[in-house]
């Protein structure tokens, strides 16, 4: 399908990892486990090291690494085997000579190369003298045709380790005839060869079952590869509504976060006001309403256009069990919303009206109503935009494995950090303030939007476990700019409050009285020069209206990040 966009500048937001050199993994692993939030096992690799973890040629360890990385992409074992076996039906690897003949990357190359790089200075540097990965092999005797030759060779032969001309570990079939055609000389043949990552499909028990099934059912293998390839090349495009052109398939897939078609009329402004009043008198607090709406909407990831408020997936497994979403409290909140939904829809049905309201809309509407109530407590008249039209996903429309894999371990907006013991101030990549930036870029936020949202969410009490950390106001659940004024108050001295330097306490300099408690995410707003500059603007006495306006605009942006239906309509 068509619908992808071209980007003409580098994306500086993603957290690529702590390494300063390509194809290294320094700081990426902790006790042999890949640290969150990373998915690639080495800097610069798309998937895994084909030579094995860290270059160690162990097929079973490679299988573990492959399974983890592909799961992060939403691929199950069948997808993974199909993609590897189907992809390696074609082509070859290039490693004609040691890497010492390889020139620098394009950016590091001499200016006269004009964007070219990786110049290989071994003989001709091309054709049979080419270097790319450093492995020298082809997988199939028919390397320009799709088929099961790769799988047949994988299971037909026994394999022994060898070293490529470039010095990389690879595997050659024992006692096998030379049946692999040379890519450049029609008179030459080679023995079958494989990568360590290839042998993972044979020596991992689950992968081997699938691979042998494909070997016995070539047509089934072809279908599985086609579906997995489509998934791989479309998984970051979002739901089907983002696809355009004549090639959009009729079938809808669970990894597209499908939603049911709306078969009812939408509420109007008057009914929205009626529902807001019902929500505000339901017994739920402002903090609960805001936290739930934010938790639902901020699950959106612009990297693959998945998550978000539409679908109300927060009420279904596994999102309803995410620690940061307060599972027990969330269950009670959803029950309240379901009661309001049921009563409203029954009333409309009884009146012969085709109007209905979804839980997804109610959750967002509840957050909007809470903001308006919190602003009125501050003496301000505020109208928060709300556009109905969200629908409720069903359980069979949830890709469980994917949402299990992306459960947050850090969310600075809600002041949540699962493991403070992991903080190492000498390694910024372990700190919650660094991870906040990664979260903000997934939500497409600018620096001012990130700052104003944190300040607003804090005074509303929309923090993990509804605690006191970061709630720098004497009037919680009141939408004011107090967070910024109290954070930047020079009469407050901040001191470390735990052994991990995650929690801090703010003491009044004169009396020594404890005034506030906060986290690193809160204090970074006053510490980092760019963030502090924004905070100082919002802290001003005459910035109250600007703060409200900017907070609501950023809030509305996040609530609608996944409303592709609105964008499609222009």
XYZ file of C-alpha atoms in Angstrom:
570
model
C 0.000 0.000 0.000
C 1.003 3.611 -0.502
C 0.995 6.314 2.146
C 4.552 6.654 3.441
C 6.175 10.042 3.890
C 9.662 11.187 2.932
C 11.647 12.952 5.653
C 14.323 15.439 4.656
C 16.039 15.959 7.982
C 17.424 13.568 10.600
C 15.123 12.429 13.372
C 16.960 13.523 16.502
C 14.326 12.405 18.983
C 14.701 8.608 19.226
C 16.946 7.051 21.838
C 19.357 5.062 19.691
C 21.469 3.960 22.657
C 24.505 4.910 24.746
C 27.272 3.739 22.414
C 29.532 6.220 20.651
C 30.744 3.659 18.097
C 28.733 1.678 15.587
C 28.312 -2.094 15.948
C 29.031 -2.049 19.677
C 26.846 -2.865 22.663
C 28.630 -1.111 25.531
C 26.098 -0.203 28.203
C 23.210 -1.826 26.340
C 23.103 -4.979 28.426
C 22.667 -5.495 32.144
C 23.355 -8.976 33.496
C 23.107 -10.336 29.933
C 19.647 -8.783 29.482
C 19.046 -5.997 26.987
C 18.207 -2.844 28.891
C 14.932 -1.043 28.315
C 13.945 0.636 26.055
C 16.363 -0.769 23.479
C 15.368 -3.302 20.841
C 18.468 -3.612 18.657
C 21.165 -5.698 20.323
C 24.019 -3.582 18.963
C 24.287 0.040 17.904
C 23.754 0.260 14.160
C 22.173 -3.160 13.653
C 18.642 -3.430 12.329
C 18.049 -6.843 13.878
C 20.780 -8.931 15.528
C 24.454 -9.673 15.031
C 24.388 -12.415 12.346
C 27.606 -13.879 13.770
C 25.866 -14.495 17.095
C 25.440 -12.439 20.275
C 28.481 -10.201 20.586
C 30.057 -12.105 17.696
C 29.976 -15.432 19.580
C 28.834 -18.135 17.098
C 26.278 -19.895 19.309
C 23.055 -20.690 17.381
C 20.922 -21.282 20.487
C 21.962 -17.989 22.070
C 21.352 -16.322 18.734
C 17.809 -17.723 18.741
C 17.120 -16.106 22.113
C 18.326 -12.764 20.794
C 16.327 -13.090 17.581
C 13.135 -13.938 19.459
C 13.484 -10.917 21.749
C 14.244 -8.448 18.960
C 11.524 -9.671 16.613
C 8.978 -9.658 19.442
C 9.789 -5.980 19.939
C 8.689 -5.509 16.330
C 5.449 -7.365 16.992
C 6.606 -10.525 15.207
C 5.757 -13.977 16.538
C 7.853 -17.100 15.913
C 6.098 -17.936 12.642
C 6.603 -14.404 11.312
C 10.259 -14.576 12.302
C 11.018 -17.905 10.633
C 9.121 -16.880 7.498
C 11.007 -13.603 7.194
C 14.452 -15.130 7.706
C 13.854 -18.168 5.502
C 12.113 -16.133 2.828
C 14.585 -13.274 2.900
C 17.589 -15.578 2.749
C 16.173 -17.369 -0.271
C 17.712 -14.470 -2.172
C 21.130 -12.895 -2.564
C 24.416 -13.223 -0.724
C 26.731 -11.661 1.854
C 29.941 -9.879 0.862
C 33.241 -10.110 2.704
C 36.011 -10.604 0.174
C 38.860 -9.337 2.357
C 39.618 -8.029 5.871
C 37.890 -4.891 7.115
C 41.205 -3.006 7.171
C 40.664 -2.304 3.461
C 37.346 -0.564 4.214
C 37.238 3.226 4.166
C 35.236 5.484 6.511
C 31.495 6.078 6.463
C 30.076 8.807 4.173
C 30.138 11.564 6.807
C 33.741 10.782 7.738
C 34.984 10.394 4.170
C 37.006 13.077 2.332
C 34.939 15.961 1.023
C 35.635 15.086 -2.606
C 33.711 11.803 -2.220
C 30.513 13.897 -2.073
C 28.365 11.698 0.119
C 29.881 8.385 -0.858
C 31.610 6.240 1.713
C 32.682 2.763 2.690
C 35.202 2.780 -0.176
C 36.781 -0.674 -0.315
C 40.428 -0.613 -1.332
C 40.924 -4.332 -1.923
C 41.772 -4.971 -5.585
C 38.867 -3.551 -7.627
C 36.693 -2.997 -4.549
C 33.632 -4.263 -6.395
C 32.187 -7.422 -7.904
C 34.079 -10.400 -6.419
C 36.096 -7.953 -4.297
C 33.081 -6.388 -2.543
C 32.784 -5.852 1.205
C 29.527 -5.127 3.059
C 28.883 -7.274 6.128
C 32.183 -9.162 6.162
C 30.569 -12.570 5.658
C 31.205 -14.304 2.339
C 28.396 -16.673 1.417
C 25.206 -17.288 -0.513
C 22.403 -19.334 1.023
C 20.738 -20.986 -1.944
C 21.659 -22.623 -5.268
C 18.913 -20.436 -6.787
C 19.710 -17.046 -5.207
C 17.418 -15.066 -7.508
C 14.319 -17.205 -6.934
C 11.982 -17.580 -3.984
C 11.708 -21.126 -2.672
C 12.561 -23.640 0.043
C 16.132 -24.415 -1.017
C 17.418 -22.456 1.976
C 15.396 -24.565 4.402
C 16.276 -27.797 2.616
C 20.012 -27.111 2.923
C 19.644 -25.944 6.522
C 18.312 -29.336 7.644
C 20.011 -31.553 5.067
C 23.606 -30.935 6.168
C 25.724 -30.828 9.271
C 27.608 -27.596 9.788
C 31.053 -26.631 11.004
C 32.485 -23.253 11.888
C 34.882 -21.459 9.564
C 36.231 -17.951 9.129
C 35.282 -15.725 6.219
C 38.016 -13.976 4.187
C 37.158 -10.885 6.237
C 37.687 -12.731 9.520
C 34.039 -13.236 10.499
C 32.720 -16.557 11.901
C 30.374 -18.367 9.533
C 29.331 -21.972 8.910
C 30.028 -24.358 6.034
C 28.201 -27.610 5.256
C 30.278 -30.740 5.946
C 30.834 -33.109 2.999
C 28.428 -31.118 0.833
C 28.957 -30.777 -2.909
C 29.768 -27.383 -4.367
C 26.286 -26.438 -5.586
C 26.105 -22.705 -4.852
C 26.798 -20.644 -7.990
C 29.383 -17.899 -7.790
C 27.821 -14.457 -8.160
C 30.422 -13.333 -10.714
C 32.080 -16.356 -12.325
C 29.681 -18.765 -14.081
C 32.308 -21.516 -13.942
C 32.718 -21.502 -10.152
C 30.644 -23.205 -7.457
C 30.797 -23.112 -3.649
C 29.692 -25.246 -0.734
C 26.521 -24.172 1.096
C 27.229 -21.721 3.905
C 25.139 -20.194 6.663
C 25.284 -17.518 9.344
C 24.985 -18.280 13.042
C 21.585 -16.552 12.958
C 20.518 -18.983 10.218
C 21.408 -22.026 12.307
C 19.221 -20.608 15.079
C 16.237 -21.749 13.009
C 17.493 -25.324 13.175
C 18.748 -25.591 16.738
C 16.007 -23.685 18.546
C 13.225 -26.176 19.238
C 10.289 -23.878 18.438
C 11.871 -22.306 15.376
C 12.808 -25.767 14.066
C 9.204 -27.013 14.308
C 7.995 -24.105 12.198
C 10.869 -24.360 9.717
C 10.272 -28.098 9.172
C 6.552 -27.443 8.679
C 7.388 -24.862 6.019
C 9.768 -27.336 4.390
C 6.939 -29.855 4.081
C 4.420 -27.243 2.918
C 6.039 -24.868 0.398
C 2.742 -23.167 -0.433
C 2.055 -22.547 3.239
C 5.562 -21.131 3.571
C 4.949 -18.786 0.651
C 1.701 -17.532 2.198
C 3.350 -17.054 5.601
C 6.227 -15.112 4.057
C 3.876 -12.884 2.067
C 1.908 -11.978 5.174
C 5.020 -11.453 7.306
C 6.666 -9.339 4.592
C 3.560 -7.189 4.297
C 3.597 -6.758 8.066
C 7.290 -5.853 8.115
C 6.926 -3.222 5.405
C 3.683 -1.709 6.723
C 3.940 -2.040 10.503
C 4.944 1.598 11.038
C 2.175 3.056 8.855
C -0.528 2.805 11.482
C -4.089 1.575 10.965
C -5.542 0.752 7.594
C -7.129 4.195 7.347
C -3.612 5.582 6.765
C -3.158 3.481 3.623
C -3.819 5.013 0.214
C -3.713 3.877 -3.393
C -5.022 0.916 -5.379
C -3.105 -1.788 -3.486
C -4.773 -1.553 -0.081
C -5.752 -5.119 0.887
C -9.309 -5.829 1.951
C -8.148 -7.908 4.907
C -7.470 -6.178 8.211
C -4.751 -7.439 10.549
C -4.557 -7.310 14.335
C -1.146 -5.586 14.187
C -2.846 -2.638 12.490
C -4.762 -1.935 15.707
C -8.098 -2.420 13.906
C -11.250 -0.827 15.243
C -14.920 -1.667 14.704
C -16.884 0.554 12.365
C -19.121 3.020 14.126
C -22.785 2.104 13.581
C -24.391 4.887 15.606
C -24.750 8.668 15.601
C -22.405 10.875 17.601
C -23.278 13.005 20.582
C -23.666 16.753 20.142
C -22.333 19.529 22.378
C -25.405 19.508 24.607
C -25.156 15.794 25.263
C -21.429 16.119 25.875
C -22.193 18.680 28.584
C -24.749 16.312 30.096
C -22.193 13.506 30.141
C -19.510 15.730 31.662
C -21.800 16.623 34.525
C -22.622 12.964 35.043
C -18.903 12.125 35.147
C -18.069 14.940 37.549
C -20.762 13.769 39.980
C -19.811 10.085 39.745
C -17.444 10.138 42.712
C -14.277 10.021 40.634
C -11.688 12.640 41.529
C -10.101 15.145 39.177
C -6.808 13.290 39.561
C -8.392 9.975 38.597
C -10.172 11.418 35.573
C -7.087 13.199 34.261
C -4.740 10.298 34.980
C -6.986 7.792 33.206
C -7.498 9.962 30.124
C -3.789 10.700 29.921
C -2.876 7.030 30.412
C -5.176 6.040 27.579
C -4.120 8.692 25.068
C -0.404 8.798 25.875
C 0.014 5.136 24.966
C 0.325 6.424 21.395
C 3.683 5.901 19.655
C 4.331 7.948 16.557
C 7.150 5.556 15.635
C 4.557 3.036 14.449
C 1.313 5.008 14.892
C -0.036 2.514 17.401
C -1.710 2.981 20.743
C -3.709 6.036 21.748
C -7.160 6.717 23.164
C -9.215 5.480 20.223
C -10.292 1.933 20.985
C -10.124 2.348 24.774
C -7.568 -0.459 24.864
C -6.674 0.664 28.366
C -9.696 -1.292 29.623
C -8.495 -4.556 28.022
C -5.598 -6.929 28.659
C -2.691 -6.313 28.770
C -2.936 -2.525 29.129
C -5.333 -2.859 32.040
C -2.559 -4.719 33.882
C 0.275 -2.282 33.213
C 1.668 -1.209 36.567
C 1.732 2.455 35.580
C -2.007 2.327 34.771
C -3.029 1.474 38.385
C -4.783 -1.849 37.559
C -6.968 -2.047 40.674
C -7.996 1.599 40.579
C -8.453 1.465 36.812
C -10.898 -1.421 37.137
C -13.141 0.663 39.412
C -12.879 3.717 37.170
C -13.824 1.712 34.079
C -16.824 0.287 35.933
C -18.023 3.834 36.635
C -17.601 4.798 32.998
C -19.397 1.636 31.853
C -22.363 2.499 34.078
C -22.541 6.022 32.660
C -22.262 4.657 29.127
C -24.940 2.045 29.694
C -27.410 4.515 31.205
C -26.857 7.099 28.475
C -27.133 4.611 25.621
C -30.262 3.003 27.070
C -31.837 6.431 27.461
C -31.063 7.277 23.836
C -32.376 3.944 22.637
C -35.564 4.383 24.628
C -36.090 7.788 23.054
C -35.685 6.328 19.580
C -32.385 8.098 19.038
C -29.510 6.556 17.108
C -26.940 8.348 19.246
C -24.538 6.408 21.422
C -21.323 7.113 23.307
C -18.244 4.904 23.434
C -16.067 4.250 26.463
C -13.141 5.632 24.491
C -14.931 8.957 24.099
C -16.095 8.950 27.720
C -12.557 8.462 29.040
C -11.286 11.445 27.051
C -14.380 13.499 27.855
C -13.856 12.758 31.542
C -10.353 14.175 31.342
C -11.628 17.282 29.576
C -14.367 17.761 32.172
C -11.819 17.418 34.966
C -9.617 20.101 33.395
C -12.542 22.501 33.172
C -13.477 21.845 36.800
C -9.847 22.276 37.913
C -9.625 25.584 36.032
C -12.843 26.832 37.620
C -11.355 26.080 41.043
C -8.568 28.469 40.035
C -11.130 31.117 39.101
C -10.714 30.620 35.357
C -13.381 29.872 32.759
C -11.985 27.186 30.481
C -13.414 25.269 27.533
C -11.465 22.174 26.575
C -11.962 20.972 22.979
C -13.579 17.584 22.519
C -14.273 15.801 19.247
C -16.367 12.615 19.533
C -15.984 9.677 17.190
C -13.785 7.190 19.017
C -14.950 3.588 19.164
C -14.224 0.672 21.481
C -11.878 -2.111 20.406
C -12.758 -5.720 21.184
C -10.454 -8.279 22.780
C -9.775 -9.996 19.461
C -8.546 -6.668 18.069
C -5.686 -6.499 20.583
C -2.259 -7.846 19.646
C -1.483 -9.081 23.140
C 2.188 -9.908 22.594
C 2.924 -6.459 21.210
C 1.256 -4.587 24.062
C 2.977 -6.820 26.589
C 6.325 -5.974 24.996
C 5.805 -2.192 25.085
C 4.666 -1.859 28.707
C 6.311 1.332 30.000
C 9.058 1.074 32.584
C 9.405 4.862 32.742
C 6.980 7.717 32.135
C 8.100 11.131 33.312
C 4.728 12.688 32.544
C 3.139 10.535 35.250
C 6.285 10.585 37.437
C 6.686 6.836 37.102
C 10.015 5.015 37.141
C 9.994 1.299 37.796
C 13.560 0.771 39.020
C 15.314 3.737 40.682
C 18.200 1.400 41.561
C 19.113 1.359 37.864
C 20.016 5.065 37.893
C 23.670 5.840 37.267
C 24.327 9.569 37.038
C 27.524 8.802 35.167
C 25.400 7.252 32.430
C 22.660 9.644 31.349
C 20.942 6.866 29.417
C 19.828 5.285 32.705
C 18.111 8.391 34.061
C 14.354 9.034 33.993
C 14.843 12.564 32.689
C 16.593 11.208 29.608
C 13.816 8.691 29.054
C 11.287 11.525 29.355
C 12.675 12.974 26.127
C 12.164 9.636 24.378
C 8.558 9.534 25.574
C 7.972 13.121 24.453
C 9.213 12.446 20.934
C 6.896 9.441 20.654
C 4.052 11.861 21.447
C 5.301 14.384 18.843
C 5.742 17.046 21.512
C 7.862 20.176 21.323
C 9.954 21.315 24.295
C 7.356 23.904 25.456
C 4.557 21.336 25.084
C 6.471 18.793 27.164
C 7.176 21.329 29.897
C 3.663 22.756 30.115
C 2.111 19.282 30.226
C 4.345 18.208 33.093
C 3.502 21.359 35.043
C -0.212 20.915 34.518
C -0.350 17.198 35.225
C 1.572 17.720 38.462
C -0.766 20.302 40.000
C -3.731 18.162 38.948
C -2.293 15.305 41.001
C -2.100 13.078 37.915
C 1.016 11.282 39.130
C 1.762 7.620 39.774
C -0.188 6.271 42.764
C -1.610 9.797 43.181
C 1.383 10.561 45.373
C 2.909 13.863 46.466
C 6.090 13.750 44.411
C 6.124 16.675 42.009
C 2.764 18.024 43.151
C 4.266 21.422 43.957
C 1.123 23.257 44.969
C -0.909 23.907 48.090
C -4.087 23.407 46.077
C -3.934 20.047 44.279
C -6.502 19.366 41.558
C -6.540 23.088 40.758
C -5.185 24.036 37.337
C -2.612 26.724 38.104
C 0.987 27.497 37.203
C 2.051 26.810 40.810
C 4.391 23.985 39.808
C 6.727 26.353 38.009
C 6.725 29.078 40.644
C 7.437 26.663 43.473
C 10.040 24.696 41.516
C 11.995 27.864 40.718
C 11.580 29.406 44.181
C 15.101 30.386 45.307
C 14.018 30.115 48.952
C 13.834 26.338 48.503
C 16.913 24.144 48.876
C 16.653 20.714 47.291
C 18.346 17.725 48.913
C 18.738 14.079 47.967
C 16.100 11.914 49.668
C 17.044 8.371 48.663
C 20.162 6.344 47.936
C 19.456 6.260 44.200
C 19.205 10.046 43.722
C 15.733 9.654 42.257
C 13.769 11.333 45.050
C 14.436 14.792 46.449
C 13.068 16.998 49.217
C 12.731 20.768 49.115
C 13.438 22.629 52.376
C 12.762 26.273 53.190
C 16.156 27.941 53.551
C 15.230 30.068 56.545
C 13.196 27.737 58.738
C 14.496 24.422 57.425
C 10.895 23.245 57.090
C 10.158 20.526 54.553
C 7.997 22.077 51.830
C 7.993 19.780 48.813
C 8.998 16.368 47.504
C 9.942 15.738 43.886
C 11.742 13.407 41.481
C 14.579 13.882 39.042
C 12.040 14.511 36.285
C 10.632 17.464 38.221
C 14.018 18.937 39.063
C 15.334 18.642 35.519
C 12.802 21.304 34.530
C 14.649 23.786 36.732
C 18.125 22.429 36.036
C 18.351 22.119 32.258
C 18.848 25.516 30.649
C 16.366 25.027 27.798
C 13.680 23.586 30.037
C 14.255 26.219 32.704
C 13.839 28.997 30.148
C 10.362 27.682 29.328
C 9.518 27.139 33.002
C 10.485 30.718 33.863
C 7.965 32.013 31.336
C 5.142 29.896 32.756
C 6.103 30.800 36.342
C 5.354 34.504 35.827
C 2.353 36.028 37.599
C 0.977 37.293 34.301
C 1.387 33.930 32.551
C -1.637 32.180 34.070
C -3.844 32.530 31.021
C -1.007 31.601 28.663
C -0.281 28.541 30.797
C -3.910 27.407 30.608
C -4.112 28.039 26.872
C -0.883 26.187 26.114
C -1.670 23.312 28.460
C -5.085 22.748 26.892
C -3.628 22.922 23.367
C -0.972 20.330 24.214
C -3.551 18.176 26.018
C -5.888 18.262 23.018
C -2.990 17.352 20.735
C -2.198 14.210 22.728
C -5.860 13.223 23.041
C -6.155 13.242 19.240
C -2.802 11.821 18.140
C -4.463 8.652 16.884
C -7.511 10.308 15.310
C -6.503 9.454 11.776
C -10.170 9.635 10.840
C -10.071 13.382 11.451
C -6.919 13.852 9.389
C -8.325 11.797 6.532
C -11.241 14.188 6.365
C -8.808 17.063 6.094
